[in-house]
Amino acid sequence: MSQSPEGAPGPGAPRSADIAAGIIVAVVAIAAIIVSRDFPTTGLDSDVGPARFPLIYAGILVVLSAILVIGRLLPSRRNQERTAAERAQPATGFRFAPVAIGVVATAAYIYLISLVGYIPTTVVFLIGMMRLMGQRSWIRVPLLAVGITAFLYLIFLYGLQIPLPVGSLFEAAEL
């Protein structure tokens, strides 16, 4: 989607593509909710279990899809205030390099997470991705990366009781 410097959809923004994507994701999420009703439940109320986990994620996807669709259907104030000269400007073209860098960085992240571990790999990955997406603050970006990483680590470790990878480099050092 083309974007203006303020982050709002630009003149060439594909409204119908966003609406279609939102509807498709919502339909898939609703199908996941229906299918997951047949999953076995656990006897513990505090256990997420195989039945609740997909229900939680699918519910979040339905809500986010609804926000996307409604946001694209409602006219925004910025789009209405644009001048005729701004509307006449062509939309910026698709830039392949940032997408390719993001895909390669994600593949490297997936490989390195088992080798180096969740915490250092995720912090470096998030800093790189935020910089790639245009965040330029060398103070805010690392703070956000560390905060997001710590938050997710605590959620998985204590909330879901799922350990995250320590990394084989560090496991060998513990022997």
Tab-separated table of N, CA and C in Angstrom:
chain	number	residue	atom	x	y	z
A	1	MET	N	0.848	-1.162	0.000
A	1	MET	CA	0.000	0.000	0.000
A	1	MET	C	0.893	1.224	0.000
A	2	SER	N	0.591	2.176	-0.855
A	2	SER	CA	1.384	3.390	-0.859
A	2	SER	C	0.975	4.253	0.311
A	3	GLN	N	1.962	4.966	0.875
A	3	GLN	CA	1.672	5.766	2.051
A	3	GLN	C	2.279	7.141	1.898
A	4	SER	N	1.605	8.104	2.506
A	4	SER	CA	2.141	9.449	2.550
A	4	SER	C	3.154	9.517	3.674
A	5	PRO	N	3.939	10.589	3.764
A	5	PRO	CA	4.930	10.682	4.837
A	5	PRO	C	4.299	10.612	6.234
A	6	GLU	N	3.051	11.032	6.374
A	6	GLU	CA	2.397	10.986	7.680
A	6	GLU	C	1.958	9.577	8.047
A	7	GLY	N	2.040	8.628	7.127
A	7	GLY	CA	1.641	7.260	7.412
A	7	GLY	C	0.226	6.951	6.966
A	8	ALA	N	-0.490	7.946	6.457
A	8	ALA	CA	-1.851	7.712	5.983
A	8	ALA	C	-1.796	7.100	4.598
A	9	PRO	N	-2.805	6.334	4.215
A	9	PRO	CA	-2.806	5.756	2.875
A	9	PRO	C	-2.703	6.842	1.817
A	10	GLY	N	-1.851	6.625	0.856
A	10	GLY	CA	-1.641	7.600	-0.199
A	10	GLY	C	-2.728	7.531	-1.250
A	11	PRO	N	-2.607	8.346	-2.295
A	11	PRO	CA	-3.643	8.409	-3.305
A	11	PRO	C	-3.866	7.100	-4.042
A	12	GLY	N	-2.846	6.251	-4.137
A	12	GLY	CA	-2.994	4.995	-4.853
A	12	GLY	C	-3.304	3.823	-3.943
A	13	ALA	N	-3.731	4.095	-2.713
A	13	ALA	CA	-3.961	3.018	-1.741
A	13	ALA	C	-5.102	2.118	-2.207
A	14	PRO	N	-4.868	0.829	-2.277
A	14	PRO	CA	-5.899	-0.105	-2.744
A	14	PRO	C	-6.907	-0.420	-1.636
A	15	ARG	N	-7.977	0.373	-1.569
A	15	ARG	CA	-9.000	0.181	-0.544
A	15	ARG	C	-9.636	-1.194	-0.668
A	16	SER	N	-9.948	-1.610	-1.891
A	16	SER	CA	-10.632	-2.889	-2.072
A	16	SER	C	-9.743	-4.064	-1.675
A	17	ALA	N	-8.427	-3.942	-1.882
A	17	ALA	CA	-7.513	-5.023	-1.491
A	17	ALA	C	-7.474	-5.168	0.028
A	18	ASP	N	-7.463	-4.056	0.743
A	18	ASP	CA	-7.477	-4.108	2.205
A	18	ASP	C	-8.781	-4.702	2.714
A	19	ILE	N	-9.875	-4.304	2.116
A	19	ILE	CA	-11.184	-4.826	2.535
A	19	ILE	C	-11.264	-6.320	2.253
A	20	ALA	N	-10.813	-6.739	1.071
A	20	ALA	CA	-10.834	-8.166	0.732
A	20	ALA	C	-9.932	-8.967	1.671
A	21	ALA	N	-8.742	-8.438	1.960
A	21	ALA	CA	-7.825	-9.137	2.873
A	21	ALA	C	-8.446	-9.261	4.260
A	22	GLY	N	-9.078	-8.202	4.734
A	22	GLY	CA	-9.734	-8.244	6.040
A	22	GLY	C	-10.843	-9.271	6.098
A	23	ILE	N	-11.623	-9.340	5.045
A	23	ILE	CA	-12.735	-10.308	4.999
A	23	ILE	C	-12.195	-11.741	4.933
A	24	ILE	N	-11.172	-11.964	4.114
A	24	ILE	CA	-10.593	-13.315	3.985
A	24	ILE	C	-10.003	-13.776	5.315
A	25	VAL	N	-9.260	-12.906	5.978
A	25	VAL	CA	-8.663	-13.274	7.266
A	25	VAL	C	-9.757	-13.540	8.297
A	26	ALA	N	-10.810	-12.737	8.299
A	26	ALA	CA	-11.909	-12.949	9.238
A	26	ALA	C	-12.604	-14.286	8.979
A	27	VAL	N	-12.811	-14.645	7.718
A	27	VAL	CA	-13.458	-15.921	7.389
A	27	VAL	C	-12.587	-17.090	7.834
A	28	VAL	N	-11.277	-16.994	7.588
A	28	VAL	CA	-10.365	-18.060	8.022
A	28	VAL	C	-10.360	-18.159	9.547
A	29	ALA	N	-10.371	-17.031	10.237
A	29	ALA	CA	-10.381	-17.039	11.701
A	29	ALA	C	-11.674	-17.650	12.241
A	30	ILE	N	-12.794	-17.322	11.632
A	30	ILE	CA	-14.071	-17.906	12.064
A	30	ILE	C	-14.068	-19.413	11.813
A	31	ALA	N	-13.506	-19.848	10.688
A	31	ALA	CA	-13.389	-21.284	10.416
A	31	ALA	C	-12.508	-21.959	11.476
A	32	ALA	N	-11.432	-21.283	11.887
A	32	ALA	CA	-10.564	-21.839	12.938
A	32	ALA	C	-11.319	-21.950	14.262
A	33	ILE	N	-12.161	-20.990	14.555
A	33	ILE	CA	-12.961	-21.046	15.784
A	33	ILE	C	-13.905	-22.243	15.737
A	34	ILE	N	-14.543	-22.443	14.599
A	34	ILE	CA	-15.482	-23.566	14.450
A	34	ILE	C	-14.753	-24.895	14.568
A	35	VAL	N	-13.619	-25.028	13.900
A	35	VAL	CA	-12.863	-26.284	13.934
A	35	VAL	C	-12.309	-26.550	15.336
A	36	SER	N	-11.840	-25.507	16.014
A	36	SER	CA	-11.211	-25.703	17.321
A	36	SER	C	-12.212	-26.046	18.421
A	37	ARG	N	-13.492	-25.924	18.162
A	37	ARG	CA	-14.491	-26.319	19.172
A	37	ARG	C	-14.462	-27.819	19.420
A	38	ASP	N	-13.969	-28.593	18.447
A	38	ASP	CA	-13.888	-30.044	18.600
A	38	ASP	C	-12.590	-30.500	19.263
A	39	PHE	N	-11.672	-29.578	19.541
A	39	PHE	CA	-10.407	-29.935	20.181
A	39	PHE	C	-10.660	-30.346	21.626
A	40	PRO	N	-9.840	-31.251	22.146
A	40	PRO	CA	-10.029	-31.672	23.538
A	40	PRO	C	-9.669	-30.551	24.511
A	41	THR	N	-10.388	-30.512	25.607
A	41	THR	CA	-10.090	-29.524	26.640
A	41	THR	C	-9.297	-30.190	27.757
A	42	THR	N	-8.641	-29.380	28.549
A	42	THR	CA	-7.904	-29.909	29.691
A	42	THR	C	-8.761	-29.755	30.939
A	43	GLY	N	-8.412	-30.486	31.957
A	43	GLY	CA	-9.172	-30.433	33.202
A	43	GLY	C	-8.857	-29.214	34.046
A	44	LEU	N	-7.761	-28.531	33.737
A	44	LEU	CA	-7.365	-27.373	34.517
A	44	LEU	C	-7.946	-26.098	33.926
A	45	ASP	N	-8.522	-25.257	34.791
A	45	ASP	CA	-9.064	-23.992	34.310
A	45	ASP	C	-7.967	-23.011	33.916
A	46	SER	N	-6.805	-23.119	34.554
A	46	SER	CA	-5.715	-22.182	34.278
A	46	SER	C	-4.901	-22.573	33.045
A	47	ASP	N	-5.082	-23.776	32.531
A	47	ASP	CA	-4.320	-24.247	31.382
A	47	ASP	C	-4.958	-23.737	30.096
A	48	VAL	N	-4.136	-23.170	29.217
A	48	VAL	CA	-4.648	-22.672	27.943
A	48	VAL	C	-5.158	-23.838	27.111
A	49	GLY	N	-4.387	-24.881	26.984
A	49	GLY	CA	-4.814	-26.090	26.302
A	49	GLY	C	-4.981	-25.940	24.810
A	50	PRO	N	-5.179	-27.067	24.129
A	50	PRO	CA	-5.296	-27.046	22.673
A	50	PRO	C	-6.615	-26.455	22.189
A	51	ALA	N	-7.611	-26.355	23.034
A	51	ALA	CA	-8.896	-25.826	22.595
A	51	ALA	C	-8.948	-24.298	22.694
A	52	ARG	N	-8.368	-23.734	23.731
A	52	ARG	CA	-8.458	-22.287	23.935
A	52	ARG	C	-7.442	-21.493	23.134
A	53	PHE	N	-6.278	-22.058	22.896
A	53	PHE	CA	-5.216	-21.323	22.220
A	53	PHE	C	-5.646	-20.822	20.832
A	54	PRO	N	-6.166	-21.685	19.949
A	54	PRO	CA	-6.602	-21.176	18.644
A	54	PRO	C	-7.807	-20.238	18.756
A	55	LEU	N	-8.634	-20.446	19.763
A	55	LEU	CA	-9.794	-19.581	19.970
A	55	LEU	C	-9.342	-18.156	20.294
A	56	ILE	N	-8.314	-18.031	21.128
A	56	ILE	CA	-7.798	-16.710	21.496
A	56	ILE	C	-7.237	-16.006	20.266
A	57	TYR	N	-6.383	-16.692	19.527
A	57	TYR	CA	-5.777	-16.071	18.342
A	57	TYR	C	-6.809	-15.764	17.263
A	58	ALA	N	-7.727	-16.665	17.036
A	58	ALA	CA	-8.745	-16.433	16.010
A	58	ALA	C	-9.636	-15.264	16.405
A	59	GLY	N	-9.950	-15.154	17.675
A	59	GLY	CA	-10.752	-14.019	18.140
A	59	GLY	C	-10.034	-12.705	17.917
A	60	ILE	N	-8.739	-12.681	18.199
A	60	ILE	CA	-7.947	-11.465	17.965
A	60	ILE	C	-7.910	-11.142	16.475
A	61	LEU	N	-7.768	-12.167	15.627
A	61	LEU	CA	-7.762	-11.936	14.179
A	61	LEU	C	-9.088	-11.371	13.684
A	62	VAL	N	-10.195	-11.849	14.222
A	62	VAL	CA	-11.504	-11.333	13.815
A	62	VAL	C	-11.614	-9.852	14.181
A	63	VAL	N	-11.187	-9.504	15.397
A	63	VAL	CA	-11.256	-8.104	15.837
A	63	VAL	C	-10.365	-7.219	14.965
A	64	LEU	N	-9.129	-7.655	14.711
A	64	LEU	CA	-8.216	-6.860	13.884
A	64	LEU	C	-8.715	-6.740	12.446
A	65	SER	N	-9.313	-7.799	11.918
A	65	SER	CA	-9.878	-7.747	10.564
A	65	SER	C	-11.029	-6.761	10.503
A	66	ALA	N	-11.861	-6.759	11.530
A	66	ALA	CA	-12.979	-5.813	11.573
A	66	ALA	C	-12.458	-4.380	11.628
A	67	ILE	N	-11.413	-4.141	12.402
A	67	ILE	CA	-10.829	-2.800	12.477
A	67	ILE	C	-10.291	-2.376	11.112
A	68	LEU	N	-9.629	-3.297	10.403
A	68	LEU	CA	-9.097	-2.988	9.077
A	68	LEU	C	-10.218	-2.641	8.104
A	69	VAL	N	-11.243	-3.481	8.048
A	69	VAL	CA	-12.338	-3.263	7.098
A	69	VAL	C	-13.082	-1.966	7.420
A	70	ILE	N	-13.423	-1.761	8.679
A	70	ILE	CA	-14.160	-0.554	9.066
A	70	ILE	C	-13.311	0.687	8.813
A	71	GLY	N	-12.010	0.601	9.130
A	71	GLY	CA	-11.121	1.737	8.896
A	71	GLY	C	-10.995	2.108	7.431
A	72	ARG	N	-11.057	1.131	6.556
A	72	ARG	CA	-10.957	1.421	5.124
A	72	ARG	C	-12.297	1.873	4.532
A	73	LEU	N	-13.405	1.492	5.167
A	73	LEU	CA	-14.709	1.914	4.660
A	73	LEU	C	-15.058	3.344	5.083
A	74	LEU	N	-14.628	3.744	6.258
A	74	LEU	CA	-14.913	5.092	6.736
A	74	LEU	C	-13.989	6.087	6.057
A	75	PRO	N	-14.536	7.199	5.594
A	75	PRO	CA	-13.667	8.204	4.966
A	75	PRO	C	-12.818	8.884	6.039
A	76	SER	N	-11.531	9.040	5.750
A	76	SER	CA	-10.659	9.696	6.723
A	76	SER	C	-10.630	11.189	6.447
A	77	ARG	N	-10.397	11.943	7.487
A	77	ARG	CA	-10.359	13.399	7.368
A	77	ARG	C	-9.185	13.832	6.494
A	78	ARG	N	-8.049	13.145	6.609
A	78	ARG	CA	-6.885	13.516	5.792
A	78	ARG	C	-7.161	13.350	4.306
A	79	ASN	N	-7.853	12.263	3.938
A	79	ASN	CA	-8.143	12.031	2.520
A	79	ASN	C	-9.094	13.080	1.978
A	80	GLN	N	-10.007	13.562	2.792
A	80	GLN	CA	-10.965	14.569	2.332
A	80	GLN	C	-10.315	15.934	2.188
A	81	GLU	N	-9.267	16.209	2.978
A	81	GLU	CA	-8.641	17.529	2.965
A	81	GLU	C	-7.552	17.669	1.908
A	82	ARG	N	-7.249	16.607	1.202
A	82	ARG	CA	-6.206	16.693	0.191
A	82	ARG	C	-6.602	17.624	-0.945
A	83	THR	N	-5.654	18.375	-1.425
A	83	THR	CA	-5.934	19.298	-2.519
A	83	THR	C	-5.922	18.557	-3.846
A	84	ALA	N	-6.399	19.238	-4.871
A	84	ALA	CA	-6.417	18.638	-6.206
A	84	ALA	C	-5.002	18.345	-6.688
A	85	ALA	N	-4.039	19.180	-6.308
A	85	ALA	CA	-2.653	18.958	-6.730
A	85	ALA	C	-2.099	17.678	-6.099
A	86	GLU	N	-2.435	17.444	-4.849
A	86	GLU	CA	-1.967	16.222	-4.189
A	86	GLU	C	-2.594	14.992	-4.829
A	87	ARG	N	-3.853	15.086	-5.213
A	87	ARG	CA	-4.525	13.947	-5.848
A	87	ARG	C	-3.961	13.660	-7.220
A	88	ALA	N	-3.434	14.693	-7.880
A	88	ALA	CA	-2.902	14.520	-9.231
A	88	ALA	C	-1.529	13.844	-9.212
A	89	GLN	N	-0.843	13.855	-8.063
A	89	GLN	CA	0.473	13.233	-7.989
A	89	GLN	C	0.330	11.721	-8.106
A	90	PRO	N	1.213	11.094	-8.874
A	90	PRO	CA	1.141	9.628	-8.978
A	90	PRO	C	1.567	8.972	-7.669
A	91	ALA	N	1.007	7.815	-7.424
A	91	ALA	CA	1.365	7.054	-6.227
A	91	ALA	C	2.794	6.541	-6.349
A	92	THR	N	3.472	6.454	-5.227
A	92	THR	CA	4.835	5.920	-5.274
A	92	THR	C	4.757	4.440	-5.606
A	93	GLY	N	5.718	3.976	-6.369
A	93	GLY	CA	5.725	2.591	-6.800
A	93	GLY	C	6.142	1.636	-5.697
A	94	PHE	N	5.945	0.386	-5.953
A	94	PHE	CA	6.319	-0.661	-5.001
A	94	PHE	C	7.838	-0.738	-4.937
A	95	ARG	N	8.376	-0.738	-3.728
A	95	ARG	CA	9.816	-0.837	-3.547
A	95	ARG	C	10.147	-2.262	-3.126
A	96	PHE	N	10.911	-2.938	-3.961
A	96	PHE	CA	11.224	-4.350	-3.737
A	96	PHE	C	12.290	-4.554	-2.668
A	97	ALA	N	13.269	-3.680	-2.600
A	97	ALA	CA	14.414	-3.878	-1.703
A	97	ALA	C	14.015	-4.019	-0.227
A	98	PRO	N	13.184	-3.132	0.330
A	98	PRO	CA	12.827	-3.306	1.743
A	98	PRO	C	12.083	-4.618	2.015
A	99	VAL	N	11.272	-5.030	1.082
A	99	VAL	CA	10.540	-6.287	1.258
A	99	VAL	C	11.518	-7.461	1.233
A	100	ALA	N	12.442	-7.451	0.293
A	100	ALA	CA	13.434	-8.527	0.202
A	100	ALA	C	14.309	-8.559	1.448
A	101	ILE	N	14.717	-7.390	1.931
A	101	ILE	CA	15.526	-7.332	3.147
A	101	ILE	C	14.739	-7.872	4.333
A	102	GLY	N	13.455	-7.524	4.417
A	102	GLY	CA	12.606	-8.021	5.501
A	102	GLY	C	12.445	-9.530	5.465
A	103	VAL	N	12.287	-10.091	4.279
A	103	VAL	CA	12.148	-11.547	4.141
A	103	VAL	C	13.447	-12.253	4.530
A	104	VAL	N	14.574	-11.742	4.055
A	104	VAL	CA	15.870	-12.340	4.397
A	104	VAL	C	16.143	-12.203	5.895
A	105	ALA	N	15.811	-11.042	6.474
A	105	ALA	CA	16.015	-10.839	7.909
A	105	ALA	C	15.147	-11.789	8.725
A	106	THR	N	13.923	-12.026	8.290
A	106	THR	CA	13.045	-12.950	8.993
A	106	THR	C	13.575	-14.377	8.907
A	107	ALA	N	14.066	-14.771	7.740
A	107	ALA	CA	14.645	-16.108	7.592
A	107	ALA	C	15.879	-16.256	8.487
A	108	ALA	N	16.717	-15.230	8.538
A	108	ALA	CA	17.902	-15.272	9.402
A	108	ALA	C	17.486	-15.335	10.872
A	109	TYR	N	16.449	-14.599	11.235
A	109	TYR	CA	15.934	-14.610	12.611
A	109	TYR	C	15.472	-16.014	12.998
A	110	ILE	N	14.726	-16.644	12.119
A	110	ILE	CA	14.222	-17.994	12.390
A	110	ILE	C	15.383	-18.970	12.571
A	111	TYR	N	16.422	-18.840	11.763
A	111	TYR	CA	17.588	-19.718	11.888
A	111	TYR	C	18.360	-19.433	13.179
A	112	LEU	N	18.583	-18.159	13.455
A	112	LEU	CA	19.437	-17.777	14.582
A	112	LEU	C	18.771	-17.932	15.944
A	113	ILE	N	17.453	-17.949	15.999
A	113	ILE	CA	16.784	-18.027	17.296
A	113	ILE	C	17.115	-19.330	18.021
A	114	SER	N	17.280	-20.421	17.280
A	114	SER	CA	17.639	-21.680	17.935
A	114	SER	C	19.135	-21.735	18.268
A	115	LEU	N	19.933	-20.969	17.548
A	115	LEU	CA	21.370	-20.963	17.770
A	115	LEU	C	21.775	-19.988	18.881
A	116	VAL	N	21.280	-18.759	18.803
A	116	VAL	CA	21.679	-17.705	19.739
A	116	VAL	C	20.690	-17.565	20.895
A	117	GLY	N	19.426	-17.854	20.649
A	117	GLY	CA	18.421	-17.739	21.689
A	117	GLY	C	17.405	-16.654	21.378
A	118	TYR	N	16.289	-16.701	22.106
A	118	TYR	CA	15.177	-15.791	21.852
A	118	TYR	C	15.523	-14.336	22.151
A	119	ILE	N	16.054	-14.072	23.322
A	119	ILE	CA	16.204	-12.683	23.765
A	119	ILE	C	17.162	-11.880	22.880
A	120	PRO	N	18.423	-12.278	22.697
A	120	PRO	CA	19.300	-11.434	21.876
A	120	PRO	C	18.874	-11.375	20.408
A	121	THR	N	18.399	-12.492	19.883
A	121	THR	CA	17.994	-12.515	18.477
A	121	THR	C	16.790	-11.620	18.238
A	122	THR	N	15.822	-11.667	19.141
A	122	THR	CA	14.606	-10.878	18.961
A	122	THR	C	14.884	-9.389	19.109
A	123	VAL	N	15.726	-9.013	20.059
A	123	VAL	CA	16.053	-7.589	20.225
A	123	VAL	C	16.712	-7.050	18.957
A	124	VAL	N	17.703	-7.757	18.434
A	124	VAL	CA	18.401	-7.304	17.222
A	124	VAL	C	17.444	-7.292	16.023
A	125	PHE	N	16.614	-8.328	15.907
A	125	PHE	CA	15.657	-8.406	14.797
A	125	PHE	C	14.665	-7.247	14.841
A	126	LEU	N	14.117	-6.962	16.019
A	126	LEU	CA	13.146	-5.875	16.133
A	126	LEU	C	13.776	-4.520	15.839
A	127	ILE	N	15.002	-4.305	16.317
A	127	ILE	CA	15.682	-3.043	16.002
A	127	ILE	C	15.860	-2.910	14.490
A	128	GLY	N	16.329	-3.972	13.847
A	128	GLY	CA	16.516	-3.934	12.398
A	128	GLY	C	15.220	-3.711	11.636
A	129	MET	N	14.158	-4.382	12.046
A	129	MET	CA	12.885	-4.231	11.338
A	129	MET	C	12.282	-2.841	11.553
A	130	MET	N	12.415	-2.306	12.766
A	130	MET	CA	11.902	-0.950	13.006
A	130	MET	C	12.676	0.075	12.196
A	131	ARG	N	13.978	-0.095	12.107
A	131	ARG	CA	14.778	0.817	11.293
A	131	ARG	C	14.413	0.675	9.813
A	132	LEU	N	14.189	-0.557	9.368
A	132	LEU	CA	13.800	-0.804	7.987
A	132	LEU	C	12.461	-0.146	7.656
A	133	MET	N	11.570	-0.097	8.633
A	133	MET	CA	10.244	0.490	8.414
A	133	MET	C	10.210	1.999	8.620
A	134	GLY	N	11.356	2.590	8.889
A	134	GLY	CA	11.401	4.043	8.924
A	134	GLY	C	11.548	4.669	10.290
A	135	GLN	N	11.603	3.904	11.350
A	135	GLN	CA	11.830	4.472	12.676
A	135	GLN	C	13.301	4.857	12.780
A	136	ARG	N	13.595	6.086	13.097
A	136	ARG	CA	14.978	6.562	13.058
A	136	ARG	C	15.556	6.899	14.427
A	137	SER	N	14.807	6.857	15.476
A	137	SER	CA	15.305	7.231	16.791
A	137	SER	C	16.177	6.118	17.372
A	138	TRP	N	17.440	6.455	17.662
A	138	TRP	CA	18.352	5.469	18.238
A	138	TRP	C	18.126	5.308	19.734
A	139	ILE	N	17.223	6.078	20.299
A	139	ILE	CA	16.861	5.909	21.706
A	139	ILE	C	15.568	5.108	21.819
A	140	ARG	N	14.558	5.525	21.092
A	140	ARG	CA	13.250	4.877	21.192
A	140	ARG	C	13.245	3.459	20.619
A	141	VAL	N	13.898	3.236	19.501
A	141	VAL	CA	13.875	1.922	18.839
A	141	VAL	C	14.457	0.816	19.732
A	142	PRO	N	15.665	0.974	20.301
A	142	PRO	CA	16.165	-0.096	21.185
A	142	PRO	C	15.316	-0.275	22.443
A	143	LEU	N	14.808	0.823	22.999
A	143	LEU	CA	13.953	0.705	24.181
A	143	LEU	C	12.682	-0.075	23.862
A	144	LEU	N	12.075	0.224	22.725
A	144	LEU	CA	10.883	-0.528	22.307
A	144	LEU	C	11.218	-1.995	22.058
A	145	ALA	N	12.334	-2.254	21.403
A	145	ALA	CA	12.722	-3.637	21.106
A	145	ALA	C	12.940	-4.431	22.389
A	146	VAL	N	13.636	-3.854	23.350
A	146	VAL	CA	13.874	-4.534	24.622
A	146	VAL	C	12.561	-4.713	25.375
A	147	GLY	N	11.717	-3.691	25.377
A	147	GLY	CA	10.437	-3.780	26.073
A	147	GLY	C	9.506	-4.829	25.482
A	148	ILE	N	9.391	-4.856	24.158
A	148	ILE	CA	8.544	-5.846	23.494
A	148	ILE	C	9.074	-7.253	23.725
A	149	THR	N	10.388	-7.410	23.615
A	149	THR	CA	11.001	-8.723	23.833
A	149	THR	C	10.767	-9.205	25.264
A	150	ALA	N	10.980	-8.334	26.232
A	150	ALA	CA	10.772	-8.713	27.634
A	150	ALA	C	9.308	-9.036	27.906
A	151	PHE	N	8.408	-8.233	27.359
A	151	PHE	CA	6.976	-8.471	27.553
A	151	PHE	C	6.569	-9.835	27.003
A	152	LEU	N	6.969	-10.128	25.772
A	152	LEU	CA	6.623	-11.420	25.174
A	152	LEU	C	7.279	-12.579	25.912
A	153	TYR	N	8.518	-12.382	26.356
A	153	TYR	CA	9.214	-13.429	27.104
A	153	TYR	C	8.454	-13.750	28.392
A	154	LEU	N	8.037	-12.723	29.120
A	154	LEU	CA	7.308	-12.931	30.371
A	154	LEU	C	5.940	-13.564	30.133
A	155	ILE	N	5.270	-13.158	29.066
A	155	ILE	CA	3.969	-13.747	28.737
A	155	ILE	C	4.124	-15.242	28.465
A	156	PHE	N	5.112	-15.597	27.639
A	156	PHE	CA	5.300	-17.008	27.306
A	156	PHE	C	5.798	-17.812	28.501
A	157	LEU	N	6.740	-17.267	29.249
A	157	LEU	CA	7.350	-18.022	30.336
A	157	LEU	C	6.406	-18.181	31.524
A	158	TYR	N	5.773	-17.094	31.957
A	158	TYR	CA	4.953	-17.152	33.162
A	158	TYR	C	3.461	-17.290	32.869
A	159	GLY	N	2.978	-16.598	31.844
A	159	GLY	CA	1.555	-16.661	31.527
A	159	GLY	C	1.156	-17.966	30.861
A	160	LEU	N	1.907	-18.365	29.837
A	160	LEU	CA	1.589	-19.580	29.085
A	160	LEU	C	2.427	-20.776	29.520
A	161	GLN	N	3.445	-20.528	30.318
A	161	GLN	CA	4.359	-21.559	30.799
A	161	GLN	C	4.996	-22.342	29.653
A	162	ILE	N	5.423	-21.576	28.641
A	162	ILE	CA	6.104	-22.141	27.478
A	162	ILE	C	7.503	-21.544	27.442
A	163	PRO	N	8.538	-22.361	27.626
A	163	PRO	CA	9.897	-21.803	27.592
A	163	PRO	C	10.290	-21.431	26.163
A	164	LEU	N	11.007	-20.336	26.041
A	164	LEU	CA	11.497	-19.902	24.739
A	164	LEU	C	12.948	-20.344	24.579
A	165	PRO	N	13.431	-20.462	23.342
A	165	PRO	CA	14.780	-20.997	23.113
A	165	PRO	C	15.871	-20.190	23.802
A	166	VAL	N	16.758	-20.906	24.469
A	166	VAL	CA	17.920	-20.291	25.107
A	166	VAL	C	19.030	-20.137	24.079
A	167	GLY	N	19.105	-21.047	23.158
A	167	GLY	CA	20.135	-21.031	22.129
A	167	GLY	C	21.161	-22.114	22.380
A	168	SER	N	21.512	-22.830	21.341
A	168	SER	CA	22.451	-23.943	21.493
A	168	SER	C	23.857	-23.457	21.844
A	169	LEU	N	24.219	-22.247	21.481
A	169	LEU	CA	25.526	-21.715	21.858
A	169	LEU	C	25.629	-21.570	23.378
A	170	PHE	N	24.538	-21.132	23.999
A	170	PHE	CA	24.541	-20.920	25.443
A	170	PHE	C	24.301	-22.213	26.206
A	171	GLU	N	23.585	-23.163	25.611
A	171	GLU	CA	23.384	-24.459	26.255
A	171	GLU	C	24.696	-25.219	26.372
A	172	ALA	N	25.538	-25.120	25.360
A	172	ALA	CA	26.836	-25.804	25.394
A	172	ALA	C	27.729	-25.206	26.472
A	173	ALA	N	27.603	-23.902	26.715
A	173	ALA	CA	28.416	-23.250	27.728
A	173	ALA	C	27.992	-23.647	29.140
A	174	GLU	N	26.729	-24.063	29.318
A	174	GLU	CA	26.211	-24.435	30.630
A	174	GLU	C	26.670	-25.825	31.059
A	175	LEU	N	27.112	-26.652	30.124
A	175	LEU	CA	27.525	-28.018	30.461
A	175	LEU	C	28.737	-27.978	31.277
